[in-house]
Amino acid sequence: KLLFSENVDFLTKWDEKENKWDYYHSNQISSAVNMDINRILRVDQFLYICTMKGLIILDLFDDRINVVNRGFLDIALWDIVNHDQSVFIATSKGINEFSTSSNDIIKNEMKIINNLNGYEVYDLLIDGNVMYIASEMGVFGVNLENGEGEMVSSKSFKKIEINKHDLFGLNTNLWS
C-alpha cells in the first residue's frame, strides 16, 4: 500500500557491517507525518525523529517504525533531549515529556515546565542535571532531580549552547 504519491528516501543509514547504505522510504511512514525533520536523537537502539507533524520512532535493530502524532501539546516538534528514561520535546506550545521505555507521553509535574504550556519553546539543552529551555518567555534552567527552576534570562533566544559553564544564546532564527 503506497501512502505517498512518490516513494522518496527520507533517511539514510550507513551499515558498516554490510558496507552499504540503507534507505528508509516515505512509504514506510503514515501519510499523516510530514517529512520535514527538525531534530534527530539516538537513545540506545532507537532513533527519535522530530517532525512538523509528530514523532517518528525508528528501531534500528528491528527496522520497525512507530509514529506518534497525538497527545503532544502541539504536533510541531522542534527539539528533543534525553534524560534518564525520558526525552523532553520542545513544541510550539510548550514541553512534553515522553517515556523511552513505554513510548507514552508522561504527565510532567515540574512547575516551571507546566508554566510554559501555551508558549513556544525553541531549544532544549541538558548540562548535568540541569535542563536549559529557550522559549519566547525567556531562558529557564530546571534541575531535573528536584524539579526546581528559575528564569536565567528574560531575553528570548532561538538557539542556546553551553561551553565551560558559559551559556550562549542566538537571537535570530538559524533556519530562516
Short mmCIF file of C-alpha atoms in Angstrom, two decimals:
data_model
loop_
_atom_site.label_atom_id
_atom_site.label_comp_id
_atom_site.label_asym_id
_atom_site.label_seq_id
_atom_site.Cartn_x
_atom_site.Cartn_y
_atom_site.Cartn_z
CA LYS A 1 0.00 0.00 0.00
CA LEU A 2 1.64 3.22 -1.16
CA LEU A 3 0.91 6.10 1.20
CA PHE A 4 2.69 8.87 -0.72
CA SER A 5 2.42 9.81 -4.36
CA GLU A 6 6.18 9.35 -4.58
CA ASN A 7 8.39 6.93 -2.70
CA VAL A 8 11.25 9.17 -1.57
CA ASP A 9 14.16 8.46 0.76
CA PHE A 10 13.62 10.39 3.97
CA LEU A 11 16.52 8.92 5.96
CA THR A 12 19.76 7.17 5.05
CA LYS A 13 21.85 4.91 7.33
CA TRP A 14 25.34 3.53 6.78
CA ASP A 15 25.60 -0.20 7.58
CA GLU A 16 29.26 -0.69 8.49
CA LYS A 17 28.97 -4.48 8.76
CA GLU A 18 27.48 -4.86 5.27
CA ASN A 19 29.50 -1.94 3.84
CA LYS A 20 26.41 -0.37 2.26
CA TRP A 21 23.82 2.35 2.65
CA ASP A 22 20.32 1.51 3.90
CA TYR A 23 17.39 3.74 2.98
CA TYR A 24 14.17 4.44 4.82
CA HIS A 25 11.45 5.41 2.38
CA SER A 26 8.46 7.68 2.78
CA ASN A 27 6.05 4.83 2.01
CA GLN A 28 7.15 3.17 5.29
CA ILE A 29 5.59 6.07 7.21
CA SER A 30 1.99 7.16 7.57
CA SER A 31 0.96 9.94 5.19
CA ALA A 32 -0.11 11.92 8.28
CA VAL A 33 3.57 12.57 9.06
CA ASN A 34 5.36 15.48 7.47
CA MET A 35 8.84 14.61 6.22
CA ASP A 36 10.23 17.97 7.41
CA ILE A 37 12.67 16.78 10.08
CA ASN A 38 13.62 19.28 12.80
CA ARG A 39 15.80 17.15 15.07
CA ILE A 40 17.08 13.58 15.43
CA LEU A 41 18.18 11.93 18.69
CA ARG A 42 19.51 8.41 19.23
CA VAL A 43 18.79 6.69 22.54
CA ASP A 44 20.14 3.12 22.65
CA GLN A 45 18.66 1.25 19.68
CA PHE A 46 16.02 3.88 18.93
CA LEU A 47 16.14 6.95 16.75
CA TYR A 48 13.67 9.69 17.75
CA ILE A 49 12.86 11.98 14.83
CA CYS A 50 11.02 15.26 15.48
CA THR A 51 8.95 16.43 12.53
CA MET A 52 6.40 19.15 11.84
CA LYS A 53 3.62 16.60 12.39
CA GLY A 54 4.76 14.38 15.23
CA LEU A 55 7.42 11.95 16.35
CA ILE A 56 8.86 9.07 14.33
CA ILE A 57 10.50 6.33 16.41
CA LEU A 58 12.79 4.06 14.43
CA ASP A 59 14.04 0.82 16.00
CA LEU A 60 17.49 0.46 14.44
CA PHE A 61 17.79 -3.24 15.31
CA ASP A 62 14.41 -4.43 14.03
CA ASP A 63 13.80 -1.67 11.44
CA ARG A 64 10.36 -1.11 12.95
CA ILE A 65 8.85 2.35 12.68
CA ASN A 66 6.31 3.84 15.10
CA VAL A 67 4.63 7.20 14.53
CA VAL A 68 3.29 9.23 17.47
CA ASN A 69 1.28 12.29 16.48
CA ARG A 70 -1.34 12.50 19.23
CA GLY A 71 -1.16 13.78 22.77
CA PHE A 72 1.59 16.38 22.33
CA LEU A 73 0.91 19.99 23.26
CA ASP A 74 1.37 20.65 19.54
CA ILE A 75 2.32 18.33 16.68
CA ALA A 76 5.14 20.63 15.50
CA LEU A 77 8.12 19.18 17.40
CA TRP A 78 11.20 21.43 17.39
CA ASP A 79 13.81 19.83 19.62
CA ILE A 80 14.44 16.76 21.76
CA VAL A 81 16.85 15.91 24.60
CA ASN A 82 17.38 12.74 26.62
CA HIS A 83 17.45 12.38 30.41
CA ASP A 84 17.20 9.12 32.33
CA GLN A 85 14.23 7.10 30.95
CA SER A 86 12.64 10.11 29.24
CA VAL A 87 13.05 12.53 26.41
CA PHE A 88 11.87 16.11 26.65
CA ILE A 89 10.36 17.50 23.46
CA ALA A 90 10.05 21.20 22.63
CA THR A 91 6.87 22.16 20.78
CA SER A 92 5.30 25.39 19.62
CA LYS A 93 3.06 25.23 22.71
CA GLY A 94 5.35 24.02 25.49
CA ILE A 95 7.31 20.93 26.51
CA ASN A 96 6.21 17.32 26.59
CA GLU A 97 7.98 14.54 28.46
CA PHE A 98 7.98 11.20 26.65
CA SER A 99 8.92 7.83 28.15
CA THR A 100 11.61 5.96 26.20
CA SER A 101 10.61 2.69 27.87
CA SER A 102 6.84 2.76 27.26
CA ASN A 103 6.67 5.17 24.29
CA ASP A 104 4.00 7.22 26.04
CA ILE A 105 3.67 10.88 26.93
CA ILE A 106 4.29 11.39 30.66
CA LYS A 107 2.41 13.93 32.75
CA ASN A 108 5.12 16.29 33.95
CA GLU A 109 4.87 17.71 37.46
CA MET A 110 7.64 20.32 37.19
CA LYS A 111 6.08 23.72 37.77
CA ILE A 112 8.38 25.69 35.50
CA ILE A 113 7.76 23.32 32.58
CA ASN A 114 3.99 23.44 33.11
CA ASN A 115 4.13 27.25 33.28
CA LEU A 116 5.49 27.24 29.71
CA ASN A 117 2.37 25.46 28.37
CA GLY A 118 0.92 27.61 25.61
CA TYR A 119 4.26 29.31 24.86
CA GLU A 120 6.68 28.45 22.09
CA VAL A 121 9.77 26.54 23.17
CA TYR A 122 12.61 26.79 20.66
CA ASP A 123 15.54 24.85 22.07
CA LEU A 124 16.45 22.46 24.89
CA LEU A 125 19.86 21.72 26.34
CA ILE A 126 20.89 19.44 29.20
CA ASP A 127 24.08 20.05 31.16
CA GLY A 128 24.48 17.55 34.01
CA ASN A 129 21.18 17.56 35.91
CA VAL A 130 20.05 20.95 34.59
CA MET A 131 17.87 21.40 31.53
CA TYR A 132 18.01 24.82 29.89
CA ILE A 133 14.94 25.92 28.00
CA ALA A 134 14.94 28.65 25.33
CA SER A 135 11.41 29.97 24.88
CA GLU A 136 9.50 33.02 23.78
CA MET A 137 9.22 33.91 27.50
CA GLY A 138 12.99 33.77 28.09
CA VAL A 139 15.59 31.19 29.09
CA PHE A 140 14.96 28.94 32.07
CA GLY A 141 17.05 26.43 33.98
CA VAL A 142 15.38 23.39 35.60
CA ASN A 143 17.06 20.96 37.98
CA LEU A 144 15.84 17.59 36.68
CA GLU A 145 16.48 15.86 40.01
CA ASN A 146 14.24 18.04 42.19
CA GLY A 147 12.14 19.96 39.62
CA GLU A 148 13.18 23.38 40.88
CA GLY A 149 13.81 26.01 38.27
CA GLU A 150 14.36 29.67 37.63
CA MET A 151 14.50 32.21 34.84
CA VAL A 152 18.08 32.61 33.63
CA SER A 153 17.32 35.44 31.20
CA SER A 154 14.19 37.34 30.17
CA LYS A 155 15.59 37.55 26.64
CA SER A 156 14.12 35.22 24.06
CA PHE A 157 16.69 33.12 22.19
CA LYS A 158 16.02 30.71 19.33
CA LYS A 159 19.15 28.63 19.99
CA ILE A 160 21.25 28.10 23.12
CA GLU A 161 24.59 26.41 23.71
CA ILE A 162 26.79 25.86 26.74
CA ASN A 163 30.58 25.80 26.85
CA LYS A 164 32.61 25.59 30.06
CA HIS A 165 29.69 26.84 32.19
CA ASP A 166 29.01 29.77 29.85
CA LEU A 167 25.54 29.84 28.31
CA PHE A 168 25.30 31.38 24.85
CA GLY A 169 22.12 32.46 23.09
CA LEU A 170 21.34 33.33 19.50
CA ASN A 171 18.57 35.88 18.91
CA THR A 172 17.89 35.16 15.26
CA ASN A 173 16.38 32.08 13.73
CA LEU A 174 19.06 29.83 12.21
CA TRP A 175 16.59 28.13 9.88
CA SER A 176 15.04 31.12 8.11
#
